[in-house]
């Protein structure tokens, strides 16, 4: 589903005054697009994602998914957090099914399919404490996918993982995206990741947070991180990123 | 990989049986040493029988009481009182703990009063209960219920308030119904605390039982002790005390077994060697 984001202002009231976190963030995401959002820490990228998810409704503006205005969290806006946030008392398959019953043949079949997709066969009955960080995050992705969300929002989902696990999960995510054609927004602080996964990279500015650039990445999949054209685009995003990392001159 | 897990689990099971026997044996070392020293003191007549009967005398007394059927009758009466009191008090504790844990409004309304009542030692209200409800079973059961109420109330409340707020976000995103949120999130998360509350409540119920029965009754293990004291049958007093200890330990082990079963998902330190 396509997403129309129009956030005029999002601010937090602190003791020392008002902090503007997001300011005039406007953009449109087409159905089936994969948007990656990159920016310095504290630029409000996670806040942006929470607003799209409906977890944060205290802002000035609106977010539409298709024709539906986002007013509260729902299974339509799948969300994968930085930490896996699995229920420690449920097994892998129970975590994926969560409130849905595994006794239902249809659910059972879908859960088994997803366990296959995220390559967790053999761990259906394992508890989260028995899983590695990468495996837990795959369970979290499967949990979100089971509900067939119209958009999947990922908040630095691979940030806490080692490089090897991260690149493996990036492959898994691309495979899922290719198969389901779900619209995705992925927030990251990893430059390579943003260029590797996205159709477009949104580079965010800080204080107040706003979208500085939207850079289209018109490389075919599968992409190779060592390819010259990939490197060229990476340089381009990096240059944009560096201009905003420096302190603003107008202050 | 799954077959690896299975064989390693089987190995764990084999060694765990061995470990269990070891664990039970090591738990018996201290009591046995005490019993041996105790028996020596008695046999050497360092202390008179009335003050301290030997373990062997106590065993004989227990045997006689068992043979006459008196012990089981008293134990049955005490057990029923404790069980009914625990179910009433613990049940209410669980209910109010959940209520107050889930809503701040009921917390502000109820918690201050309940905390105030909690600080009253319940020996102090015993005379009041006897005045109101007489010396019969009602006052005893209510006294036990009062004792069993607070540990479960406090721990249920605490357990619910300690549920990870981040998981509530997940419940919102997955659109859990109120019932599912309770069943899949709040109850399991609070369960470690609730089971701790059950253990403490059982202990409190048992303690209250002794208080209630020593105050005055015509049957029960507490009565048996009081009766034996009047006739200076110290061995029977000891039998009563040991019965209290044994049943107390048994119920405690039962709850620990439940903890072991329901909390196997927990990833916590289980202690070094």
mmCIF file of N, CA, C and O in Angstrom, chain A residues 84-100 102 111 124 126-129 131 136 139-140 142-144 146-147, chain B residues 167 170 174 176 184:
data_model
loop_
_atom_site.group_PDB
_atom_site.id
_atom_site.type_symbol
_atom_site.label_atom_id
_atom_site.label_comp_id
_atom_site.label_asym_id
_atom_site.label_seq_id
_atom_site.Cartn_x
_atom_site.Cartn_y
_atom_site.Cartn_z
ATOM 1 N N UNK A 84 14.571 -7.534 19.666
ATOM 2 C CA UNK A 84 13.587 -8.435 19.067
ATOM 3 C C UNK A 84 12.209 -8.350 19.723
ATOM 4 O O UNK A 84 11.200 -8.536 19.081
ATOM 5 N N UNK A 85 12.186 -8.044 21.030
ATOM 6 C CA UNK A 85 10.920 -7.941 21.779
ATOM 7 C C UNK A 85 10.031 -9.170 21.617
ATOM 8 O O UNK A 85 8.829 -9.063 21.359
ATOM 9 N N UNK A 86 10.626 -10.331 21.770
ATOM 10 C CA UNK A 86 9.827 -11.563 21.772
ATOM 11 C C UNK A 86 9.315 -11.788 23.177
ATOM 12 O O UNK A 86 9.870 -11.279 24.147
ATOM 13 N N UNK A 87 8.248 -12.586 23.297
ATOM 14 C CA UNK A 87 7.753 -12.942 24.618
ATOM 15 C C UNK A 87 8.603 -14.109 25.131
ATOM 16 O O UNK A 87 8.570 -15.191 24.532
ATOM 17 N N UNK A 88 9.366 -13.902 26.216
ATOM 18 C CA UNK A 88 10.312 -14.942 26.635
ATOM 19 C C UNK A 88 9.645 -16.251 27.036
ATOM 20 O O UNK A 88 10.287 -17.296 27.041
ATOM 21 N N UNK A 89 8.344 -16.211 27.397
ATOM 22 C CA UNK A 89 7.660 -17.422 27.861
ATOM 23 C C UNK A 89 6.995 -18.181 26.717
ATOM 24 O O UNK A 89 6.340 -19.184 26.958
ATOM 25 N N UNK A 90 7.144 -17.706 25.491
ATOM 26 C CA UNK A 90 6.562 -18.428 24.354
ATOM 27 C C UNK A 90 7.688 -19.000 23.490
ATOM 28 O O UNK A 90 8.756 -18.406 23.381
ATOM 29 N N UNK A 91 7.418 -20.165 22.887
ATOM 30 C CA UNK A 91 8.407 -20.753 21.988
ATOM 31 C C UNK A 91 8.420 -19.986 20.674
ATOM 32 O O UNK A 91 7.599 -19.091 20.466
ATOM 33 N N UNK A 92 9.347 -20.336 19.805
ATOM 34 C CA UNK A 92 9.480 -19.643 18.528
ATOM 35 C C UNK A 92 8.147 -19.620 17.773
ATOM 36 O O UNK A 92 7.655 -18.570 17.368
ATOM 37 N N UNK A 93 7.531 -20.799 17.634
ATOM 38 C CA UNK A 93 6.277 -20.833 16.854
ATOM 39 C C UNK A 93 5.147 -20.113 17.576
ATOM 40 O O UNK A 93 4.327 -19.454 16.947
ATOM 41 N N UNK A 94 5.134 -20.196 18.899
ATOM 42 C CA UNK A 94 4.088 -19.475 19.651
ATOM 43 C C UNK A 94 4.285 -17.972 19.565
ATOM 44 O O UNK A 94 3.316 -17.209 19.521
ATOM 45 N N UNK A 95 5.554 -17.534 19.537
ATOM 46 C CA UNK A 95 5.830 -16.113 19.393
ATOM 47 C C UNK A 95 5.359 -15.594 18.042
ATOM 48 O O UNK A 95 4.828 -14.490 17.952
ATOM 49 N N UNK A 96 5.567 -16.382 17.005
ATOM 50 C CA UNK A 96 5.144 -15.954 15.670
ATOM 51 C C UNK A 96 3.622 -15.901 15.612
ATOM 52 O O UNK A 96 3.032 -14.931 15.141
ATOM 53 N N UNK A 97 2.964 -16.931 16.149
ATOM 54 C CA UNK A 97 1.494 -16.959 16.118
ATOM 55 C C UNK A 97 0.919 -15.958 17.112
ATOM 56 O O UNK A 97 -0.096 -15.325 16.844
ATOM 57 N N UNK A 98 1.561 -15.808 18.279
ATOM 58 C CA UNK A 98 1.112 -14.905 19.358
ATOM 59 C C UNK A 98 -0.363 -15.111 19.679
ATOM 60 O O UNK A 98 -0.723 -16.169 20.177
ATOM 61 N N UNK A 99 -1.218 -14.140 19.349
ATOM 62 C CA UNK A 99 -2.620 -14.258 19.752
ATOM 63 C C UNK A 99 -3.431 -15.152 18.808
ATOM 64 O O UNK A 99 -4.592 -15.432 19.069
ATOM 65 N N UNK A 100 -2.811 -15.590 17.716
ATOM 66 C CA UNK A 100 -3.530 -16.487 16.803
ATOM 67 C C UNK A 100 -3.260 -17.938 17.204
ATOM 68 O O UNK A 100 -2.191 -18.254 17.711
ATOM 69 N N UNK A 102 -2.391 -21.786 16.994
ATOM 70 C CA UNK A 102 -1.643 -22.724 16.156
ATOM 71 C C UNK A 102 -2.469 -23.963 15.822
ATOM 72 O O UNK A 102 -2.087 -24.764 14.972
ATOM 73 N N UNK A 111 2.525 -20.309 9.527
ATOM 74 C CA UNK A 111 3.652 -20.216 10.465
ATOM 75 C C UNK A 111 4.793 -21.113 9.980
ATOM 76 O O UNK A 111 5.959 -20.695 9.964
ATOM 77 N N UNK A 124 11.449 -24.598 16.159
ATOM 78 C CA UNK A 124 10.053 -24.228 16.414
ATOM 79 C C UNK A 124 9.720 -24.209 17.895
ATOM 80 O O UNK A 124 8.982 -23.361 18.373
ATOM 81 N N UNK A 126 11.866 -23.946 20.445
ATOM 82 C CA UNK A 126 12.891 -23.348 21.303
ATOM 83 C C UNK A 126 12.362 -22.067 21.944
ATOM 84 O O UNK A 126 11.517 -21.367 21.370
ATOM 85 N N UNK A 127 12.834 -21.770 23.153
ATOM 86 C CA UNK A 127 12.486 -20.514 23.821
ATOM 87 C C UNK A 127 13.491 -19.442 23.413
ATOM 88 O O UNK A 127 14.634 -19.754 23.069
ATOM 89 N N UNK A 128 13.075 -18.161 23.467
ATOM 90 C CA UNK A 128 13.980 -17.076 23.064
ATOM 91 C C UNK A 128 15.352 -17.125 23.736
ATOM 92 O O UNK A 128 16.347 -16.766 23.125
ATOM 93 N N UNK A 129 15.408 -17.605 24.988
ATOM 94 C CA UNK A 129 16.710 -17.628 25.666
ATOM 95 C C UNK A 129 17.699 -18.566 24.973
ATOM 96 O O UNK A 129 18.895 -18.465 25.173
ATOM 97 N N UNK A 131 18.032 -18.744 21.712
ATOM 98 C CA UNK A 131 18.334 -18.240 20.372
ATOM 99 C C UNK A 131 19.423 -17.181 20.397
ATOM 100 O O UNK A 131 19.597 -16.482 21.393
ATOM 101 N N UNK A 136 16.616 -14.462 16.888
ATOM 102 C CA UNK A 136 15.495 -13.783 17.545
ATOM 103 C C UNK A 136 14.894 -12.728 16.619
ATOM 104 O O UNK A 136 13.671 -12.593 16.517
ATOM 105 N N UNK A 139 12.733 -14.249 14.076
ATOM 106 C CA UNK A 139 11.415 -14.591 14.631
ATOM 107 C C UNK A 139 10.529 -13.351 14.641
ATOM 108 O O UNK A 139 9.354 -13.403 14.258
ATOM 109 N N UNK A 140 11.122 -12.220 15.046
ATOM 110 C CA UNK A 140 10.355 -10.971 15.114
ATOM 111 C C UNK A 140 9.848 -10.577 13.720
ATOM 112 O O UNK A 140 8.713 -10.114 13.568
ATOM 113 N N UNK A 142 9.280 -12.682 11.209
ATOM 114 C CA UNK A 142 8.231 -13.640 10.849
ATOM 115 C C UNK A 142 6.912 -13.287 11.549
ATOM 116 O O UNK A 142 5.836 -13.387 10.967
ATOM 117 N N UNK A 143 7.010 -12.864 12.812
ATOM 118 C CA UNK A 143 5.805 -12.482 13.571
ATOM 119 C C UNK A 143 5.078 -11.330 12.878
ATOM 120 O O UNK A 143 3.850 -11.335 12.769
ATOM 121 N N UNK A 144 5.855 -10.346 12.406
ATOM 122 C CA UNK A 144 5.230 -9.217 11.723
ATOM 123 C C UNK A 144 4.629 -9.653 10.388
ATOM 124 O O UNK A 144 3.540 -9.221 10.016
ATOM 125 N N UNK A 146 3.449 -12.587 9.439
ATOM 126 C CA UNK A 146 2.292 -13.481 9.516
ATOM 127 C C UNK A 146 0.979 -12.713 9.355
ATOM 128 O O UNK A 146 0.009 -13.227 8.805
ATOM 129 N N UNK A 147 0.963 -11.477 9.828
ATOM 130 C CA UNK A 147 -0.271 -10.660 9.776
ATOM 131 C C UNK A 147 -0.472 -10.010 8.414
ATOM 132 O O UNK A 147 -1.349 -9.171 8.267
ATOM 133 N N UNK B 167 7.017 -4.528 25.804
ATOM 134 C CA UNK B 167 6.179 -5.614 25.293
ATOM 135 C C UNK B 167 4.731 -5.166 25.141
ATOM 136 O O UNK B 167 3.976 -5.722 24.343
ATOM 137 N N UNK B 170 4.348 -4.003 21.722
ATOM 138 C CA UNK B 170 4.163 -5.141 20.813
ATOM 139 C C UNK B 170 2.707 -5.595 20.844
ATOM 140 O O UNK B 170 2.092 -5.835 19.806
ATOM 141 N N UNK B 174 0.257 -5.758 17.624
ATOM 142 C CA UNK B 174 -0.367 -7.015 17.200
ATOM 143 C C UNK B 174 -1.863 -7.021 17.482
ATOM 144 O O UNK B 174 -2.549 -8.009 17.221
ATOM 145 N N UNK B 176 -3.677 -7.141 20.287
ATOM 146 C CA UNK B 176 -4.181 -8.127 21.242
ATOM 147 C C UNK B 176 -5.506 -7.648 21.828
ATOM 148 O O UNK B 176 -5.669 -6.469 22.117
ATOM 149 N N UNK B 184 -1.421 -13.660 27.432
ATOM 150 C CA UNK B 184 -0.126 -13.842 26.776
ATOM 151 C C UNK B 184 0.959 -12.925 27.307
ATOM 152 O O UNK B 184 2.137 -13.216 27.173
#
